[in-house]
Amino acid sequence: MPVARIITVVSLLFASCFAQAQNQIHRIVSLSPHATELAYAAGLGDKLVAVSDYSDYPPAAQKLEKVANYKGINVDRIVALEPDLIITWPAGNPVRELEKLKQMGFHLFPSHVQSLEDIATNIDALSQFADDPKIGHQAAQAFREQLTQLHNEYGNGKPVPYFYQLSQKPIITVAQNSWPSEVFSFCGGKNVFVNSPSPYPQVGMEQVILAKPQVIFTSGHAMADGSMWNDWHDELPAVEKHQVWKLHSDWLNRPTPRTVRAIKEVCDYFAQARKK
């Protein structure tokens, strides 16, 4: 068969599969806030019928029914909604309930995000279910271009030792390659607890003091404003240099197109720290 004929046949098959997927997906459920944002970015907002708690962006998501939270998934309600697609969060949703939905025959789309590129990849993949896939592809491309611009602006900075505080009692941080470590690394941050065996380790105040981070970050979800470190002015460089900063939680903790805002925020703070 001539090459041109093969290309034509493959193109027709792809178009057919795409049209089939597109035509079959009319009702979508999202099981995490970041998945909800990714769905909207992919042009699927008009097909969402239910989302998880804290799915508050874009504002239209706030009006949708909530069928999942940190306690679990309302499987019975999801069954009643009869979704054609369920966007799951394997890293956060209960495995048992996801398996139950799968066994019941629901189409699950797992949103795996471990790197910045994965954000664009997820949007591209979800675009196949949109009436206009160009919306998602353009959003993914715009995200990649913004990353390139930010890398050109901040990519050569000197490493800055930092501590990211997720909670105050107990003190919990992020280690290894757990999200949002990718954001800090992009900006030249050096995690003082990167080698912890746990992805989200609980640490003691003494450990933080001994690690001597140059910067301490907190977030709105941490229920901590960093004031607990004020008494350690002489022992903690971050306190001594007034480099204890609170970050925008939703930008940082949710891997979505808004992550570029978190990168800009974190990179700007590291730039300030380098000047001192």
GROMACS .gro file of C-alpha atoms in nm:
model
  276
    1MET     CA    1   0.000   0.000   0.000
    2PRO     CA    2   0.142   0.344  -0.094
    3VAL     CA    3   0.268   0.556   0.194
    4ALA     CA    4   0.018   0.831   0.117
    5ARG     CA    5  -0.267   0.578   0.136
    6ILE     CA    6  -0.140   0.448   0.471
    7ILE     CA    7  -0.124   0.800   0.612
    8THR     CA    8  -0.477   0.869   0.492
    9VAL     CA    9  -0.612   0.548   0.648
   10VAL     CA   10  -0.438   0.616   0.981
   11SER     CA   11  -0.569   0.973   0.983
   12LEU     CA   12  -0.923   0.853   0.918
   13LEU     CA   13  -0.898   0.595   1.194
   14PHE     CA   14  -0.768   0.854   1.440
   15ALA     CA   15  -1.044   1.096   1.344
   16SER     CA   16  -1.300   0.820   1.387
   17CYS     CA   17  -1.169   0.724   1.732
   18PHE     CA   18  -1.160   1.088   1.837
   19ALA     CA   19  -1.514   1.150   1.717
   20GLN     CA   20  -1.632   0.838   1.900
   21ALA     CA   21  -1.468   0.944   2.226
   22GLN     CA   22  -1.599   1.298   2.184
   23ASN     CA   23  -1.955   1.185   2.111
   24GLN     CA   24  -1.967   0.944   2.404
   25ILE     CA   25  -1.856   1.191   2.672
   26HIS     CA   26  -2.135   1.425   2.782
   27ARG     CA   27  -2.132   1.405   3.163
   28ILE     CA   28  -1.810   1.433   3.363
   29VAL     CA   29  -1.731   1.408   3.735
   30SER     CA   30  -1.405   1.538   3.885
   31LEU     CA   31  -1.272   1.399   4.212
   32SER     CA   32  -1.016   1.665   4.309
   33PRO     CA   33  -0.982   2.046   4.286
   34HIS     CA   34  -0.679   2.026   4.057
   35ALA     CA   35  -0.859   1.783   3.824
   36THR     CA   36  -1.151   2.025   3.806
   37GLU     CA   37  -0.921   2.308   3.696
   38LEU     CA   38  -0.754   2.084   3.439
   39ALA     CA   39  -1.095   1.988   3.300
   40TYR     CA   40  -1.191   2.351   3.252
   41ALA     CA   41  -0.855   2.425   3.092
   42ALA     CA   42  -0.920   2.139   2.848
   43GLY     CA   43  -1.254   2.288   2.744
   44LEU     CA   44  -1.471   2.046   2.942
   45GLY     CA   45  -1.642   2.292   3.175
   46ASP     CA   46  -1.979   2.257   3.005
   47LYS     CA   47  -1.972   1.880   3.060
   48LEU     CA   48  -1.893   1.877   3.431
   49VAL     CA   49  -2.191   1.770   3.644
   50ALA     CA   50  -2.019   1.723   3.981
   51VAL     CA   51  -1.683   1.791   4.143
   52SER     CA   52  -1.499   1.754   4.474
   53ASP     CA   53  -1.506   1.985   4.773
   54TYR     CA   54  -1.280   2.291   4.740
   55SER     CA   55  -1.321   2.292   4.361
   56ASP     CA   56  -1.352   2.669   4.358
   57TYR     CA   57  -1.172   2.769   4.040
   58PRO     CA   58  -1.285   2.884   3.798
   59PRO     CA   59  -1.583   3.040   3.983
   60ALA     CA   60  -1.830   2.837   3.776
   61ALA     CA   61  -1.706   2.523   3.954
   62GLN     CA   62  -1.843   2.650   4.285
   63LYS     CA   63  -2.199   2.600   4.157
   64LEU     CA   64  -2.153   2.231   4.081
   65GLU     CA   65  -2.261   1.949   4.308
   66LYS     CA   66  -1.991   1.812   4.542
   67VAL     CA   67  -1.944   1.434   4.551
   68ALA     CA   68  -1.599   1.388   4.708
   69ASN     CA   69  -1.385   1.524   4.990
   70TYR     CA   70  -1.089   1.425   5.207
   71LYS     CA   71  -1.307   1.168   5.385
   72GLY     CA   72  -1.400   0.978   5.073
   73ILE     CA   73  -1.612   0.955   4.758
   74ASN     CA   74  -1.992   0.948   4.746
   75VAL     CA   75  -2.014   0.647   4.518
   76ASP     CA   76  -2.392   0.618   4.537
   77ARG     CA   77  -2.442   0.975   4.422
   78ILE     CA   78  -2.195   0.933   4.139
   79VAL     CA   79  -2.383   0.625   4.022
   80ALA     CA   80  -2.706   0.826   4.023
   81LEU     CA   81  -2.545   1.101   3.813
   82GLU     CA   82  -2.449   0.847   3.544
   83PRO     CA   83  -2.125   1.013   3.430
   84ASP     CA   84  -1.958   0.910   3.105
   85LEU     CA   85  -1.616   1.001   3.248
   86ILE     CA   86  -1.471   1.035   3.598
   87ILE     CA   87  -1.145   1.226   3.638
   88THR     CA   88  -0.970   1.069   3.936
   89TRP     CA   89  -0.675   1.159   4.154
   90PRO     CA   90  -0.496   0.829   4.225
   91ALA     CA   91  -0.253   0.994   4.467
   92GLY     CA   92  -0.534   1.127   4.686
   93ASN     CA   93  -0.860   0.940   4.623
   94PRO     CA   94  -0.931   0.619   4.821
   95VAL     CA   95  -0.811   0.321   4.619
   96ARG     CA   96  -1.099   0.099   4.733
   97GLU     CA   97  -1.365   0.343   4.611
   98LEU     CA   98  -1.188   0.401   4.280
   99GLU     CA   99  -1.169   0.028   4.225
  100LYS     CA  100  -1.539  -0.003   4.301
  101LEU     CA  101  -1.624   0.260   4.039
  102LYS     CA  102  -1.400   0.082   3.789
  103GLN     CA  103  -1.565  -0.255   3.857
  104MET     CA  104  -1.904  -0.093   3.801
  105GLY     CA  105  -1.794  -0.009   3.448
  106PHE     CA  106  -1.731   0.364   3.475
  107HIS     CA  107  -1.469   0.521   3.249
  108LEU     CA  108  -1.193   0.656   3.474
  109PHE     CA  109  -0.930   0.905   3.365
  110PRO     CA  110  -0.644   0.907   3.621
  111SER     CA  111  -0.481   1.248   3.661
  112HIS     CA  112  -0.117   1.175   3.745
  113VAL     CA  113   0.087   1.491   3.799
  114GLN     CA  114   0.443   1.461   3.927
  115SER     CA  115   0.618   1.713   3.706
  116LEU     CA  116   0.541   2.052   3.557
  117GLU     CA  117   0.522   1.899   3.209
  118ASP     CA  118   0.256   1.657   3.337
  119ILE     CA  119   0.019   1.953   3.376
  120ALA     CA  120   0.030   2.025   3.004
  121THR     CA  121   0.019   1.653   2.922
  122ASN     CA  122  -0.299   1.607   3.128
  123ILE     CA  123  -0.468   1.901   2.956
  124ASP     CA  124  -0.374   1.766   2.614
  125ALA     CA  125  -0.507   1.421   2.702
  126LEU     CA  126  -0.836   1.554   2.840
  127SER     CA  127  -0.886   1.764   2.528
  128GLN     CA  128  -0.991   1.455   2.333
  129PHE     CA  129  -1.322   1.462   2.520
  130ALA     CA  130  -1.400   1.828   2.444
  131ASP     CA  131  -1.627   1.952   2.168
  132ASP     CA  132  -1.342   2.181   2.064
  133PRO     CA  133  -1.006   2.016   2.143
  134LYS     CA  134  -0.818   2.326   2.027
  135ILE     CA  135  -0.911   2.496   2.355
  136GLY     CA  136  -0.712   2.246   2.560
  137HIS     CA  137  -0.424   2.215   2.316
  138GLN     CA  138  -0.381   2.592   2.314
  139ALA     CA  139  -0.393   2.604   2.695
  140ALA     CA  140  -0.130   2.331   2.717
  141GLN     CA  141   0.094   2.506   2.467
  142ALA     CA  142   0.054   2.839   2.647
  143PHE     CA  143   0.158   2.671   2.973
  144ARG     CA  144   0.470   2.523   2.813
  145GLU     CA  145   0.564   2.860   2.665
  146GLN     CA  146   0.523   3.029   3.004
  147LEU     CA  147   0.751   2.769   3.162
  148THR     CA  148   1.014   2.840   2.900
  149GLN     CA  149   0.992   3.213   2.965
  150LEU     CA  150   1.019   3.164   3.340
  151HIS     CA  151   1.315   2.930   3.299
  152ASN     CA  152   1.493   3.189   3.089
  153GLU     CA  153   1.428   3.449   3.357
  154TYR     CA  154   1.509   3.248   3.669
  155GLY     CA  155   1.690   2.934   3.555
  156ASN     CA  156   2.045   3.029   3.652
  157GLY     CA  157   2.003   3.132   4.013
  158LYS     CA  158   2.227   3.011   4.295
  159PRO     CA  159   2.067   2.730   4.504
  160VAL     CA  160   1.885   2.853   4.815
  161PRO     CA  161   1.826   2.616   5.114
  162TYR     CA  162   1.458   2.634   5.212
  163PHE     CA  163   1.202   2.477   5.442
  164TYR     CA  164   0.837   2.447   5.335
  165GLN     CA  165   0.599   2.417   5.631
  166LEU     CA  166   0.271   2.241   5.554
  167SER     CA  167   0.134   2.246   5.909
  168GLN     CA  168   0.222   2.372   6.256
  169LYS     CA  169   0.100   2.105   6.499
  170PRO     CA  170   0.256   1.871   6.407
  171ILE     CA  171   0.520   2.030   6.185
  172ILE     CA  172   0.492   1.858   5.847
  173THR     CA  173   0.697   1.934   5.537
  174VAL     CA  174   0.761   1.794   5.189
  175ALA     CA  175   1.049   1.569   5.088
  176GLN     CA  176   1.178   1.370   4.793
  177ASN     CA  177   0.996   1.458   4.472
  178SER     CA  178   0.650   1.506   4.620
  179TRP     CA  179   0.442   1.793   4.488
  180PRO     CA  180   0.507   2.088   4.506
  181SER     CA  181   0.882   2.017   4.523
  182GLU     CA  182   0.896   2.062   4.145
  183VAL     CA  183   0.805   2.430   4.181
  184PHE     CA  184   1.078   2.501   4.436
  185SER     CA  185   1.337   2.309   4.232
  186PHE     CA  186   1.245   2.501   3.919
  187CYS     CA  187   1.332   2.823   4.104
  188GLY     CA  188   1.663   2.692   4.239
  189GLY     CA  189   1.545   2.591   4.584
  190LYS     CA  190   1.734   2.328   4.785
  191ASN     CA  191   1.503   2.141   5.023
  192VAL     CA  192   1.672   2.094   5.362
  193PHE     CA  193   1.465   1.776   5.414
  194VAL     CA  194   1.489   1.636   5.064
  195ASN     CA  195   1.640   1.307   5.180
  196SER     CA  196   1.371   1.219   5.432
  197PRO     CA  197   1.241   0.862   5.379
  198SER     CA  198   0.880   0.985   5.399
  199PRO     CA  199   0.731   1.199   5.120
  200TYR     CA  200   0.557   1.423   5.376
  201PRO     CA  201   0.767   1.387   5.693
  202GLN     CA  202   0.683   1.513   6.038
  203VAL     CA  203   0.982   1.703   6.175
  204GLY     CA  204   1.074   1.859   6.507
  205MET     CA  205   1.152   2.222   6.571
  206GLU     CA  206   1.508   2.125   6.661
  207GLN     CA  207   1.555   1.958   6.322
  208VAL     CA  208   1.447   2.273   6.141
  209ILE     CA  209   1.682   2.487   6.352
  210LEU     CA  210   1.976   2.254   6.287
  211ALA     CA  211   1.902   2.254   5.913
  212LYS     CA  212   1.937   2.636   5.907
  213PRO     CA  213   1.720   2.714   5.604
  214GLN     CA  214   1.783   3.049   5.438
  215VAL     CA  215   1.413   3.073   5.355
  216ILE     CA  216   1.101   2.941   5.529
  217PHE     CA  217   0.777   2.915   5.333
  218THR     CA  218   0.430   2.861   5.477
  219SER     CA  219   0.096   2.839   5.299
  220GLY     CA  220  -0.260   2.936   5.376
  221HIS     CA  221  -0.351   2.571   5.435
  222ALA     CA  222  -0.076   2.534   5.696
  223MET     CA  223  -0.265   2.725   5.967
  224ALA     CA  224   0.069   2.885   6.040
  225ASP     CA  225   0.203   3.229   5.957
  226GLY     CA  226   0.565   3.159   6.047
  227SER     CA  227   0.553   3.353   6.375
  228MET     CA  228   0.637   3.035   6.568
  229TRP     CA  229   0.998   3.078   6.450
  230ASN     CA  230   1.040   3.437   6.575
  231ASP     CA  231   1.210   3.332   6.900
  232TRP     CA  232   1.487   3.166   6.698
  233HIS     CA  233   1.613   3.484   6.538
  234ASP     CA  234   1.979   3.410   6.611
  235GLU     CA  235   1.964   3.041   6.513
  236LEU     CA  236   1.761   3.056   6.191
  237PRO     CA  237   1.903   3.254   5.898
  238ALA     CA  238   1.553   3.278   5.747
  239VAL     CA  239   1.424   3.461   6.056
  240GLU     CA  240   1.736   3.673   6.098
  241LYS     CA  241   1.710   3.796   5.738
  242HIS     CA  242   1.329   3.834   5.749
  243GLN     CA  243   1.284   3.564   5.487
  244VAL     CA  244   0.980   3.384   5.623
  245TRP     CA  245   0.713   3.412   5.356
  246LYS     CA  246   0.357   3.290   5.312
  247LEU     CA  247   0.267   3.149   4.970
  248HIS     CA  248  -0.064   3.135   4.784
  249SER     CA  249  -0.184   2.782   4.864
  250ASP     CA  250  -0.402   2.713   4.562
  251TRP     CA  251  -0.138   2.828   4.315
  252LEU     CA  252   0.129   2.614   4.478
  253ASN     CA  253  -0.046   2.300   4.598
  254ARG     CA  254  -0.266   2.238   4.295
  255PRO     CA  255  -0.086   2.128   3.975
  256THR     CA  256  -0.282   2.336   3.724
  257PRO     CA  257  -0.214   2.615   3.472
  258ARG     CA  258  -0.212   2.855   3.770
  259THR     CA  259   0.109   2.686   3.884
  260VAL     CA  260   0.295   2.942   3.673
  261ARG     CA  261   0.179   3.202   3.927
  262ALA     CA  262   0.329   2.995   4.208
  263ILE     CA  263   0.656   2.965   4.016
  264LYS     CA  264   0.671   3.342   3.969
  265GLU     CA  265   0.595   3.398   4.338
  266VAL     CA  266   0.853   3.147   4.464
  267CYS     CA  267   1.120   3.254   4.216
  268ASP     CA  268   1.076   3.618   4.314
  269TYR     CA  269   1.123   3.532   4.682
  270PHE     CA  270   1.436   3.330   4.608
  271ALA     CA  271   1.568   3.621   4.401
  272GLN     CA  272   1.522   3.847   4.704
  273ALA     CA  273   1.703   3.598   4.925
  274ARG     CA  274   1.999   3.580   4.686
  275LYS     CA  275   2.040   3.957   4.700
  276LYS     CA  276   2.084   3.941   5.077
   0.00000   0.00000   0.00000
